[in-house]
Coordinates of C-alpha atoms in Angstrom, one line a residue:
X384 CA 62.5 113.7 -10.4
X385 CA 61.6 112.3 -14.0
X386 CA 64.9 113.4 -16.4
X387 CA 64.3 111.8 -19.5
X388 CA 60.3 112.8 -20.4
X389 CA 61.2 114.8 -23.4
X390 CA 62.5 112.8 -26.0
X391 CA 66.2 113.4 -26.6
X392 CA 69.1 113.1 -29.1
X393 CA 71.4 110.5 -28.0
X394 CA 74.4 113.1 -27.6
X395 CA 71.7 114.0 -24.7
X396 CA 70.8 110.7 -23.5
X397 CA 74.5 109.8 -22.6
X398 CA 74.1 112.3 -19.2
X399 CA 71.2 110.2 -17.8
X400 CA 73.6 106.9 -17.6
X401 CA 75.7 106.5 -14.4
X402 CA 79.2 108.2 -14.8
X403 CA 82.1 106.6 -15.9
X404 CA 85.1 106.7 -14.1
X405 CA 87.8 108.8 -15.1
X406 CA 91.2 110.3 -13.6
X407 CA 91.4 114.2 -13.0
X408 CA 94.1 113.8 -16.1
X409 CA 91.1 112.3 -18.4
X410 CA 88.8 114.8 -17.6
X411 CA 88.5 116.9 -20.2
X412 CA 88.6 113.7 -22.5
X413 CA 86.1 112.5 -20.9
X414 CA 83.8 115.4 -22.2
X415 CA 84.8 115.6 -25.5
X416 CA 84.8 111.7 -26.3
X417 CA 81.6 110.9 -24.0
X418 CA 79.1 110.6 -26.7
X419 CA 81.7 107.9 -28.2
X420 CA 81.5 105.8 -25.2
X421 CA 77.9 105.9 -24.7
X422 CA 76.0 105.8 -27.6
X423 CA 75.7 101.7 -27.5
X424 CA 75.0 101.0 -23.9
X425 CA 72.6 103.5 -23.3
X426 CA 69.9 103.7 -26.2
X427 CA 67.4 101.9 -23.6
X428 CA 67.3 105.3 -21.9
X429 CA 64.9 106.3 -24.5
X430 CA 62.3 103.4 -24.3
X431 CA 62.3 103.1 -20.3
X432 CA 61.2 105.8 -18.5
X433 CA 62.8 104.8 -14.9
X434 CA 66.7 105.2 -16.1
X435 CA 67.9 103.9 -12.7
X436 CA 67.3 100.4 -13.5
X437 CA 70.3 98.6 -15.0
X438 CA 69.7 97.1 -18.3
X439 CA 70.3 93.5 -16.7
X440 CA 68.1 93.2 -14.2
X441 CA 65.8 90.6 -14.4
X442 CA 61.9 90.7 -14.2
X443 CA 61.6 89.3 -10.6
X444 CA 63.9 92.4 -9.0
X445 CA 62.5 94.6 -11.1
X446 CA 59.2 93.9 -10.1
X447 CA 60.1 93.9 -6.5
X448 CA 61.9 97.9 -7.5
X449 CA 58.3 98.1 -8.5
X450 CA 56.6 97.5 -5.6
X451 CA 54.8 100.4 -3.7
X452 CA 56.5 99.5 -0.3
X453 CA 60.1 99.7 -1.3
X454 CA 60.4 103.7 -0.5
X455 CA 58.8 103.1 2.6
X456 CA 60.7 99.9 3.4
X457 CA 63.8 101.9 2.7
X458 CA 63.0 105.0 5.3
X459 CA 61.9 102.3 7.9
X460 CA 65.6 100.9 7.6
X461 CA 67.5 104.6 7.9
X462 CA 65.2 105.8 10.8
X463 CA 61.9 106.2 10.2
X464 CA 59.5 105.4 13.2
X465 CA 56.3 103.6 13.2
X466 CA 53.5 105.6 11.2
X467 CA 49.8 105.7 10.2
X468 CA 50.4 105.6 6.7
X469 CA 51.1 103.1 3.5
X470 CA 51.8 103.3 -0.2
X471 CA 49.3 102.7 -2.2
X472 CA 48.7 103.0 -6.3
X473 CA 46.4 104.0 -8.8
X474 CA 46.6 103.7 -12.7
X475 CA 48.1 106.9 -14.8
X476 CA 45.8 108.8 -17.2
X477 CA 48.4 107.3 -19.6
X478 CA 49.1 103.9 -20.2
X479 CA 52.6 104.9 -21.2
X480 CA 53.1 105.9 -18.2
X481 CA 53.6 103.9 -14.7
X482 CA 51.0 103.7 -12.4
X483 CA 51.1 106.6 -9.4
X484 CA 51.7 106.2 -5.6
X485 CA 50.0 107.6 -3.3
X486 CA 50.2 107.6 0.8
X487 CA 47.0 106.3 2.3
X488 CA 46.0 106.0 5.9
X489 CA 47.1 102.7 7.2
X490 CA 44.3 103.2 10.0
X491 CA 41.2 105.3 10.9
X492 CA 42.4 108.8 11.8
X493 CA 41.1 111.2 13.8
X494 CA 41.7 115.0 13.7
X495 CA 45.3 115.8 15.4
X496 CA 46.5 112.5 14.6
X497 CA 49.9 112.4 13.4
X498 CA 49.8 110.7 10.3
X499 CA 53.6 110.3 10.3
X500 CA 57.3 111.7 11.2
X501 CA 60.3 111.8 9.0
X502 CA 63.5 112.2 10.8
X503 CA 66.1 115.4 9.5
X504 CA 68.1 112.5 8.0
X505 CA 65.5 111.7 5.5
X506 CA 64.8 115.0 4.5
X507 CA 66.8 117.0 1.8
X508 CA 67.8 121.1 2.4
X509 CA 70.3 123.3 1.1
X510 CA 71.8 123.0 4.2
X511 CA 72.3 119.5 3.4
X512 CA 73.4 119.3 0.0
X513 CA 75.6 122.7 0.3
X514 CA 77.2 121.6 3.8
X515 CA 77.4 125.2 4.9
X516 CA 74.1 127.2 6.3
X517 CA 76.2 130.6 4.7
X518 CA 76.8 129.7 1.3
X519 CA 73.2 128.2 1.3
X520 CA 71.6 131.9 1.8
X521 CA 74.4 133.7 0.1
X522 CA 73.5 131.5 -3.5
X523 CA 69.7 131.8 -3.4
X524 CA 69.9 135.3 -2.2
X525 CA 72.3 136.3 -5.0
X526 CA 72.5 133.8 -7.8
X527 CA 70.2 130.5 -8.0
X528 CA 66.6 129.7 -6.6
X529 CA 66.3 126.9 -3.7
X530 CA 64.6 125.0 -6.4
X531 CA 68.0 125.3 -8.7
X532 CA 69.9 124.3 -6.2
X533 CA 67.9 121.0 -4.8
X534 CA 67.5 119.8 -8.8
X535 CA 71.4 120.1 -9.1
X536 CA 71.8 118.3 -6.4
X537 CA 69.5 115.5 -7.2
X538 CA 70.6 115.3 -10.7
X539 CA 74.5 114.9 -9.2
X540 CA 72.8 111.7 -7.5
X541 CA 71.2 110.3 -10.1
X542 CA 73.8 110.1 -11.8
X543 CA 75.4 107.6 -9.1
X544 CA 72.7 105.2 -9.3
X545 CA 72.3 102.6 -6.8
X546 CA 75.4 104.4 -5.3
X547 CA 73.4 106.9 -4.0
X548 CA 71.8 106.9 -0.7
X549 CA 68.7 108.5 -2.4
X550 CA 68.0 106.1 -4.9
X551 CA 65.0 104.9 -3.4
X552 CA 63.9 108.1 -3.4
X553 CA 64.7 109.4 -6.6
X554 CA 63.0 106.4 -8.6
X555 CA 59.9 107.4 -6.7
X556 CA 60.2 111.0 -8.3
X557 CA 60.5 109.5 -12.1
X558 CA 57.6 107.1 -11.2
X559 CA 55.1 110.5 -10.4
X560 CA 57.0 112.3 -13.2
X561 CA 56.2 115.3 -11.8
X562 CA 52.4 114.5 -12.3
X563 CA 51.2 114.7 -8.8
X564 CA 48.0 112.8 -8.2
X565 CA 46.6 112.0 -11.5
X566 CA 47.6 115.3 -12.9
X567 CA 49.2 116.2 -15.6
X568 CA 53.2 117.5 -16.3
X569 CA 53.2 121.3 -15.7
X570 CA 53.0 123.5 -18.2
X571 CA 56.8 124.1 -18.4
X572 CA 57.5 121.0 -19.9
X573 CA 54.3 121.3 -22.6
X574 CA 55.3 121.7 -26.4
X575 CA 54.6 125.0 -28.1
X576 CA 51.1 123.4 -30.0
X577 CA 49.7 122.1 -26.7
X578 CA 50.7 125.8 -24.9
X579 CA 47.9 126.6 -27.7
X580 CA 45.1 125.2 -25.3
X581 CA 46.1 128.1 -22.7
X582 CA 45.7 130.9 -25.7
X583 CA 43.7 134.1 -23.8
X584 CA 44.6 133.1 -20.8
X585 CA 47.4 135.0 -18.8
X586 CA 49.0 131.7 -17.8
X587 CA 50.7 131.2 -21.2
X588 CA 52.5 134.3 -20.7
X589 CA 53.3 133.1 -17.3
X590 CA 54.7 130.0 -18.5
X591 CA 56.8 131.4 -21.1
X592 CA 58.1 133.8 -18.4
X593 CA 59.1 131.1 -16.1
X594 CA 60.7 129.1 -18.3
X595 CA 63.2 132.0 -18.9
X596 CA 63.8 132.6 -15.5
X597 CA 64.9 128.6 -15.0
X598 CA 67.2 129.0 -18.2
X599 CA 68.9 131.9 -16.8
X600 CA 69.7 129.8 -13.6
X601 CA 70.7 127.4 -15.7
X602 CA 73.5 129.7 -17.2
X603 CA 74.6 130.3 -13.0
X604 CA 74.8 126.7 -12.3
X605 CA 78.5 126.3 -12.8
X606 CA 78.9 129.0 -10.0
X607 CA 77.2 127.6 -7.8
X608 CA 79.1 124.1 -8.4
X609 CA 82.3 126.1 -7.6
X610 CA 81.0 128.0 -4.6
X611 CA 79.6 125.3 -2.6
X612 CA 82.4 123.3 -1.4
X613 CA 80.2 120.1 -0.7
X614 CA 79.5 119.6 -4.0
X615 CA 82.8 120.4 -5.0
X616 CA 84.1 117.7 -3.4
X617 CA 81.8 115.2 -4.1
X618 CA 82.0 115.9 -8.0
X619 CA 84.8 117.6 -8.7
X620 CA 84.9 116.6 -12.2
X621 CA 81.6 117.2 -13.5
X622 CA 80.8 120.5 -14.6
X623 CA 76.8 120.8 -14.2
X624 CA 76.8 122.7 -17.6
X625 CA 78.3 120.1 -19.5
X626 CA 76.9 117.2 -17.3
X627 CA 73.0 118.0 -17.9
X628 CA 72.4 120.0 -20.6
X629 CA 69.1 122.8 -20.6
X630 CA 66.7 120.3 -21.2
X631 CA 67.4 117.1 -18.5
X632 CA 67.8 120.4 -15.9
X633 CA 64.6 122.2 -16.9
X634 CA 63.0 118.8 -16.2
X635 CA 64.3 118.0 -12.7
X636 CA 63.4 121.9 -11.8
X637 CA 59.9 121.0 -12.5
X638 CA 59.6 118.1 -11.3
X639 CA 61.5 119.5 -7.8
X640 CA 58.6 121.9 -8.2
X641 CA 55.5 119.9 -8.0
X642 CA 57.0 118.4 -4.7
X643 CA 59.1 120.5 -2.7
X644 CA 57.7 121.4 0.6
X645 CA 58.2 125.1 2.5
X646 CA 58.7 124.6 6.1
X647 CA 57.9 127.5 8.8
X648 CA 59.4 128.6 11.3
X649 CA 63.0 127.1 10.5
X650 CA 66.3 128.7 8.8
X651 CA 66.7 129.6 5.5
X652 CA 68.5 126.6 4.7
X653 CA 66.2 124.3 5.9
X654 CA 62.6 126.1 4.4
X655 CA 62.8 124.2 1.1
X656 CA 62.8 120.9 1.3
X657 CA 62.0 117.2 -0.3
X658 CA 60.2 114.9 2.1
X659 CA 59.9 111.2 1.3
X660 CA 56.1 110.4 1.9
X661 CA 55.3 114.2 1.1
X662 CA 54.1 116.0 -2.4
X663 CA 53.4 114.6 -5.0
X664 CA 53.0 110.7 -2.7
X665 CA 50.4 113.3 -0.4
X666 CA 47.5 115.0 -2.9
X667 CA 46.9 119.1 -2.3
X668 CA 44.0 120.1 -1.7
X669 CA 42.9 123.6 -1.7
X670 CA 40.4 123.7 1.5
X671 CA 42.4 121.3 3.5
X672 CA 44.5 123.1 6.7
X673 CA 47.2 120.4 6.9
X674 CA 50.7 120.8 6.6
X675 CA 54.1 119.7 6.5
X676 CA 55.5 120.9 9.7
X677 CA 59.2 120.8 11.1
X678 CA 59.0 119.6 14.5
X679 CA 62.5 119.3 16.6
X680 CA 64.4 116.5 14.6
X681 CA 61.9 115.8 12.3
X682 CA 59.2 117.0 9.6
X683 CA 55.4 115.7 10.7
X684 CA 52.3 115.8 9.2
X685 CA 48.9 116.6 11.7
X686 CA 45.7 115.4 9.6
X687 CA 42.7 118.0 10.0
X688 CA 40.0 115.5 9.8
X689 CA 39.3 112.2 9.6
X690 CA 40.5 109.2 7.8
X691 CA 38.8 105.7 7.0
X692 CA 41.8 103.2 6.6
X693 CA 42.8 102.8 2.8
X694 CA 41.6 106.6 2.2
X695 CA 44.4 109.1 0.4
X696 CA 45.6 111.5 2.6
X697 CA 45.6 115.2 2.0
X698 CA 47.8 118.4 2.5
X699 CA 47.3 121.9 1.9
X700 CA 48.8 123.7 -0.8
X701 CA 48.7 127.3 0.4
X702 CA 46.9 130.5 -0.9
X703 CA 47.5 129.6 -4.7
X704 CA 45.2 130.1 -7.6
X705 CA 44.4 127.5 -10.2
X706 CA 46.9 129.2 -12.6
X707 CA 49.7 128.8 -10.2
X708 CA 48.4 125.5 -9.2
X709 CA 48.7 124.4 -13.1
X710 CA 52.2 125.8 -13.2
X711 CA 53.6 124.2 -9.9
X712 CA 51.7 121.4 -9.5
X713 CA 50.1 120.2 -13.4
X714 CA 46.3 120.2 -11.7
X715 CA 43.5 122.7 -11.0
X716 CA 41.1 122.6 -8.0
X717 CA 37.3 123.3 -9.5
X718 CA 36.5 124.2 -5.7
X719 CA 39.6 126.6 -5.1
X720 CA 38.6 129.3 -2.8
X721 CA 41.8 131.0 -3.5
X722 CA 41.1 131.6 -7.5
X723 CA 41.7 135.0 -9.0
X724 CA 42.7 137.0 -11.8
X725 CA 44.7 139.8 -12.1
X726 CA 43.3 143.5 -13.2
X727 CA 46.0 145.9 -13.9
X728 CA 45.1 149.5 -14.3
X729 CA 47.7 152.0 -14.8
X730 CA 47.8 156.3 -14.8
X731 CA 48.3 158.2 -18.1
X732 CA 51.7 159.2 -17.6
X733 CA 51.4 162.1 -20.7
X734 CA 47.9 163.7 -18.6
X735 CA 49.1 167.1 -17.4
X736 CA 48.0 166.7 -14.3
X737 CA 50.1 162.9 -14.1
X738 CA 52.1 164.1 -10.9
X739 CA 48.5 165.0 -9.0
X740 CA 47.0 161.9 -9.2
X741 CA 49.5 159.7 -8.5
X742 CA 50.3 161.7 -5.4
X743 CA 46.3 161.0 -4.9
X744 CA 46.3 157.7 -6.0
X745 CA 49.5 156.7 -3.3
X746 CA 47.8 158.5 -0.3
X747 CA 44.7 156.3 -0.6
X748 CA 47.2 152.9 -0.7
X749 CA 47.3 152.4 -4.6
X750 CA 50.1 153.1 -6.8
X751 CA 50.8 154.5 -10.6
X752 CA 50.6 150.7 -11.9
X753 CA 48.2 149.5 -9.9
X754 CA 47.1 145.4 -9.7
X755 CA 43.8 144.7 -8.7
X756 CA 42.9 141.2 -7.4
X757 CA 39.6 139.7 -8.8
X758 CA 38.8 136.8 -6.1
X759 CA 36.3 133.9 -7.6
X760 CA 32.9 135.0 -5.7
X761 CA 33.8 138.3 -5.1
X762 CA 33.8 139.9 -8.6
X763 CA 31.3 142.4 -7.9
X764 CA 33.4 143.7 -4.9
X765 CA 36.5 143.9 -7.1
X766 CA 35.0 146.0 -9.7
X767 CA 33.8 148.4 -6.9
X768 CA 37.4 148.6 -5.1
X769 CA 38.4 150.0 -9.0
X770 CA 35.9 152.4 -9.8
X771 CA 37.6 154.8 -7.1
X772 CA 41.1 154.4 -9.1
X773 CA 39.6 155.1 -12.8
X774 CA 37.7 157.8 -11.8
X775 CA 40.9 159.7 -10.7
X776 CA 42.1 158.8 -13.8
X777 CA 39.0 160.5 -16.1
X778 CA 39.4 163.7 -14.2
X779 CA 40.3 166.6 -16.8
X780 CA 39.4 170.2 -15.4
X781 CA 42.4 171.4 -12.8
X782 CA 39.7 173.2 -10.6
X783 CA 38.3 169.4 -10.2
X784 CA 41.6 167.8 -9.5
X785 CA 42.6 170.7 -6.9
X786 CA 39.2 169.8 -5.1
X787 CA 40.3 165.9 -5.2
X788 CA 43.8 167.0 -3.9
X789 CA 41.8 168.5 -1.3
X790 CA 39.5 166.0 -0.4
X791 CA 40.1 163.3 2.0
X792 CA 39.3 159.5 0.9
X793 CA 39.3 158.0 -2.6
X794 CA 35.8 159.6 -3.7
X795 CA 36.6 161.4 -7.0
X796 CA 33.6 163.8 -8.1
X797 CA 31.7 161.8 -11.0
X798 CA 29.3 163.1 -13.5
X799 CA 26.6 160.8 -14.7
X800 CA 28.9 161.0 -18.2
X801 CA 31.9 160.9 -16.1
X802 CA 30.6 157.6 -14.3
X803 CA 29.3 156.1 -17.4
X804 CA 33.0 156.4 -19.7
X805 CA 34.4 154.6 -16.6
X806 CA 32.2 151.7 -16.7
X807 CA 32.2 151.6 -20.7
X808 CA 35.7 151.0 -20.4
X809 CA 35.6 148.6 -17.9
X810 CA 32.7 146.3 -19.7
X811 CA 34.7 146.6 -22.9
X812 CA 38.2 145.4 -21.5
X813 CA 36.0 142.4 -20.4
X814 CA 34.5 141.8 -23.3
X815 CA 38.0 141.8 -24.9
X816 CA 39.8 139.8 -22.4
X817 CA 36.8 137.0 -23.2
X818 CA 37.1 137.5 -27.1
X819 CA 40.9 136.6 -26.5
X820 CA 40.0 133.3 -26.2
X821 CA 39.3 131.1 -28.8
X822 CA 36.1 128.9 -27.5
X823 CA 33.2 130.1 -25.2
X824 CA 32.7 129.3 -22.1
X825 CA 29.5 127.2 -23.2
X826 CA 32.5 125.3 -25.9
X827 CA 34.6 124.5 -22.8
X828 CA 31.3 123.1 -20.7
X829 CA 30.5 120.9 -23.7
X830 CA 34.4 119.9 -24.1
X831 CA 34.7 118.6 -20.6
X832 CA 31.9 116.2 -21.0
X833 CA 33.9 114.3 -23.5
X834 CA 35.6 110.9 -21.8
X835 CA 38.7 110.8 -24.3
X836 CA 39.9 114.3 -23.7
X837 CA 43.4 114.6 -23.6
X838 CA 44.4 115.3 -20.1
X839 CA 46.7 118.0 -21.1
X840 CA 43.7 119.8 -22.9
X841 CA 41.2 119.1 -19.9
X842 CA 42.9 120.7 -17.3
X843 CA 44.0 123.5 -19.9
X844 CA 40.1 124.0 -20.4
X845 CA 39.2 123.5 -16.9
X846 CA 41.5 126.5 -15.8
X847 CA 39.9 128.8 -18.7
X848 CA 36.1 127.7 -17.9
X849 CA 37.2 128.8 -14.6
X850 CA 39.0 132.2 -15.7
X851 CA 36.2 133.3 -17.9
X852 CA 33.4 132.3 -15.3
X853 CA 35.2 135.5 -13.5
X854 CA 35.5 137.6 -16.0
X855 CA 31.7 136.6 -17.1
X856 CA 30.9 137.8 -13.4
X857 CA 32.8 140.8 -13.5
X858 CA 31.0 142.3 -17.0
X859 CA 27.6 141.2 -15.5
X860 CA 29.0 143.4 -12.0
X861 CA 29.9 146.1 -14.4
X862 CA 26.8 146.0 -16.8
X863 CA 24.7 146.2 -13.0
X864 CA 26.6 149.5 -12.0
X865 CA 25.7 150.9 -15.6
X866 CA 22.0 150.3 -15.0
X867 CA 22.1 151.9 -11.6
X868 CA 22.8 155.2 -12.8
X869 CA 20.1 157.8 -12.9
X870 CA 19.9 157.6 -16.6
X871 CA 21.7 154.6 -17.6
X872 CA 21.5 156.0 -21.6
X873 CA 23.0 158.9 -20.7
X874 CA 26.3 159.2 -23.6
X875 CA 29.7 158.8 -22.0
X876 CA 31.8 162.1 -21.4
X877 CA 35.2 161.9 -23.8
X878 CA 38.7 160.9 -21.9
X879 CA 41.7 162.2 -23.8
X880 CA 44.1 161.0 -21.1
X881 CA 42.0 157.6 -19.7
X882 CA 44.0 155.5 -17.7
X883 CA 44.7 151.9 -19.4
X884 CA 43.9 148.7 -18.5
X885 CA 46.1 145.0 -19.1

């Protein structure tokens, strides 16, 4: 969990240095005079990237904190049994940066070998860091995401250093910064001009709607610092709102994020979790079938085919498409079977005959604000499954909708005009979805052959290549239905109460 990427004001700095100890009396001083204690001692926070490390260690512990083996050393000494895997690194796309770990097999692995076990102890739930299983479900259900609640937790231990038992850990998650394996930081933590390299696509919006949603938790955090009693307890002085401010929290929510792990088949206190050895030390990978899997006292991953020793190993990442995998996880996968973009159609809610044809529309399994699904390789099917829904929407004459009310199934009578006004519209919103953006799909091809890209822009462009690839597919679907009427030329019949598409 990487706190200090953004570059901070000192008065914001201070938070990221190990607390210093004050009396329940003091505490309120402690607040209001703690950018007077720390601004000298702590101005290193903004040249070294790991803030763990005290400023006096010297080069030969530091390099050994350094090592790959250390978080694996670590778990072998609090319970970890023999496994089939090592650490190994490879260099950052930034030479800022540190290089990334990665788990590797150890051995050659065969499919159903398990790759390794980590033992409950190692593993960190809400039910661990709230103490109580209740006030675990009662917070995310009412107030804070899992992912709130694990980063508040962390951040609480980072803050004790060496102190904490999950140091080992934690230094591992401000090595990967969140990056994953050689990936980029998400989105969320992107300044507005390089947000610019998602303009047209639907992410940006995305982004910018997420990133509210983790500053309104933000605003709950204090309430959940009084409700659950373990953390009470163990910090009873530090009030999460004026301990982190928005920034240092948005970045320990992300970087949670791109390496929390959801079990099956366990309580809701236990299906979120951080595993040591898991994301972002294991790479996703779209087409892979293993997972993370809770297994009586323990979390174990099953490989799904087979390893040479020294290769990285691989999990699954669920269903997700590339614009969710950019959010969560700072990547795209070029070979995701799970891509798609979102078509939403929606009813003319001032057409007389509104209340008909969304009765019509919600007997044949759609509704008035309808999202349709455009899976990569399957364009030409999606723009069939919407005909159906637009054509209920260009029906005028009553005499025509009481036969449709009639009717059984989604077929909606459609003149060759009718037929032709629908498929206008769709090829047009295409057309306008791909003018949104500012390059060309043939732009973006040329762009990723450049070596010096910057790795924020390149997996920007490689999730619009991929998004307008679709929509290319659809409008080439669509122009391929237009040609298939009987007269193709024929002039499209007029829609005063079209339904509209987003």
């Amino acid at each position: 969990m990487e706190l200090t990427r953004l570059s901070l004001p000192l008065s914001h700095q201070r938070f990221l240095s190990p607390p210093i100890p004050h009396s329940p009396s003091s505490s309120s001083s402690f607040f209001k005079n703690s950018h007077r204690r720390c601004r000298r001692s702590y101005c290193f926070a903004s040249s070294n990237p790991d803030t763990l490390l005290a400023t006096g260690t010297n080069r030969k512990k530091k390099k050994e904190d350094d090592t790959g083996g250390d978080l694996k050393s670590w778990m072998h000494e609090n319970g970890l049994p023999p496994c089939k895997v090592v650490l190994k690194e490879k260099a950052s796309h930034d030479d800022t940066h540190k290089p990334i770990h990665y788990v590797a097999a150890s051995e050659d692995l065969q499919v159903g070998d398990v790759a390794f076990s980590v033992p409950n102890s190692l593993v960190v739930t809400l039910e661990r860091v709230l103490g109580n299983e209740t006030i675990a479900e009662l917070l995310t259900t009412n107030k804070l995401s899992e992912l709130a609640c694990l980063a508040l937790y962390l951040m609480y231990e980072k803050k004790q250093g060496k102190k904490s038992f999950w140091y080992p850990f934690i230094r591992e998650l401000d090595r990967q910064r969140g990056r994953g394996q050689l990936a980029v930081e998400s989105p969320l933590l992107w300044s507005e001009s390089e947000l610019t390299y998602l303009t047209g696509s639907p992410t940006k919006a995305d982004v910018l709607q997420r990133a509210e949603g983790i500053k309104k938790e933000y605003n709950e955090l204090d309430t959940v610092w009084f409700m659950a009693g373990s953390l009470f307890q163990q910090y009873p002085y530090d009030i999460p709102t004026e301990a982190f401010p928005y920034e240092i929290f948005k970045q320990a929510f992300v970087a949670v994020q791109s390496c929390v792990v959801h079990l099956q088949k366990v309580s809701l206190a236990r299906r979120f979790a951080l595993v040591p050895l898991g994301p972002p030390l294991l790479a996703y990978c779209s087409n892979c079938k293993a997972m993370l899997a809770a297994v009586d006292d323990a979390v174990e991953l099953v490989v799904d085919r087979p390893y040479k020793a020294g290769d990285p190993i691989v999990v699954w990442c669920g269903p997700q498409p590339n614009s969710k995998l950019l959010i969560n996880y700072g990547f795209v996968d070029e070979d995701n079977s799970y891509d798609r973009l979102v078509v939403e159609a929606a009813l003319n809610t001032e057409d007389p005959q509104y209340q008909d044809k969304r009765m019509v529309a919600q007997r044949n399994g759609k509704l008035s604000i309808q999202v349709f699904h455009v899976r990569v390789g399957n364009e030409r099917e999606a723009v069939a499954d919407m005909l159906p829904y637009l054509r209920l929407g260009y029906v005028s004459d009553p005499s025509e909708m009481q036969s449709v009310i009639s009717s059984q199934g989604p077929v909606c009578p459609a003149s060759p005009c009718m037929e032709r006004a629908v498929l206008d519209q769709l090829a047009d919103y295409f057309k306008t979805r791909l003018a949104g953006y500012p390059t060309t799909l043939a732009e973006d091809e040329s762009m990723l052959t450049e070596g010096n890209l910057n790795p924020k822009k390149r997996v920007a462009t490689q999730l619009v290549r991929m998004e307008k690839k679709m929509l290319h597919a659809c409008l080439q679907a669509t122009i391929d239905f237009i040609y298939q009427l009987p007269d193709h030329s024929v002039s499209p019949c007029p829609a005063p109460y079209a339904p509209s598409l987003r």
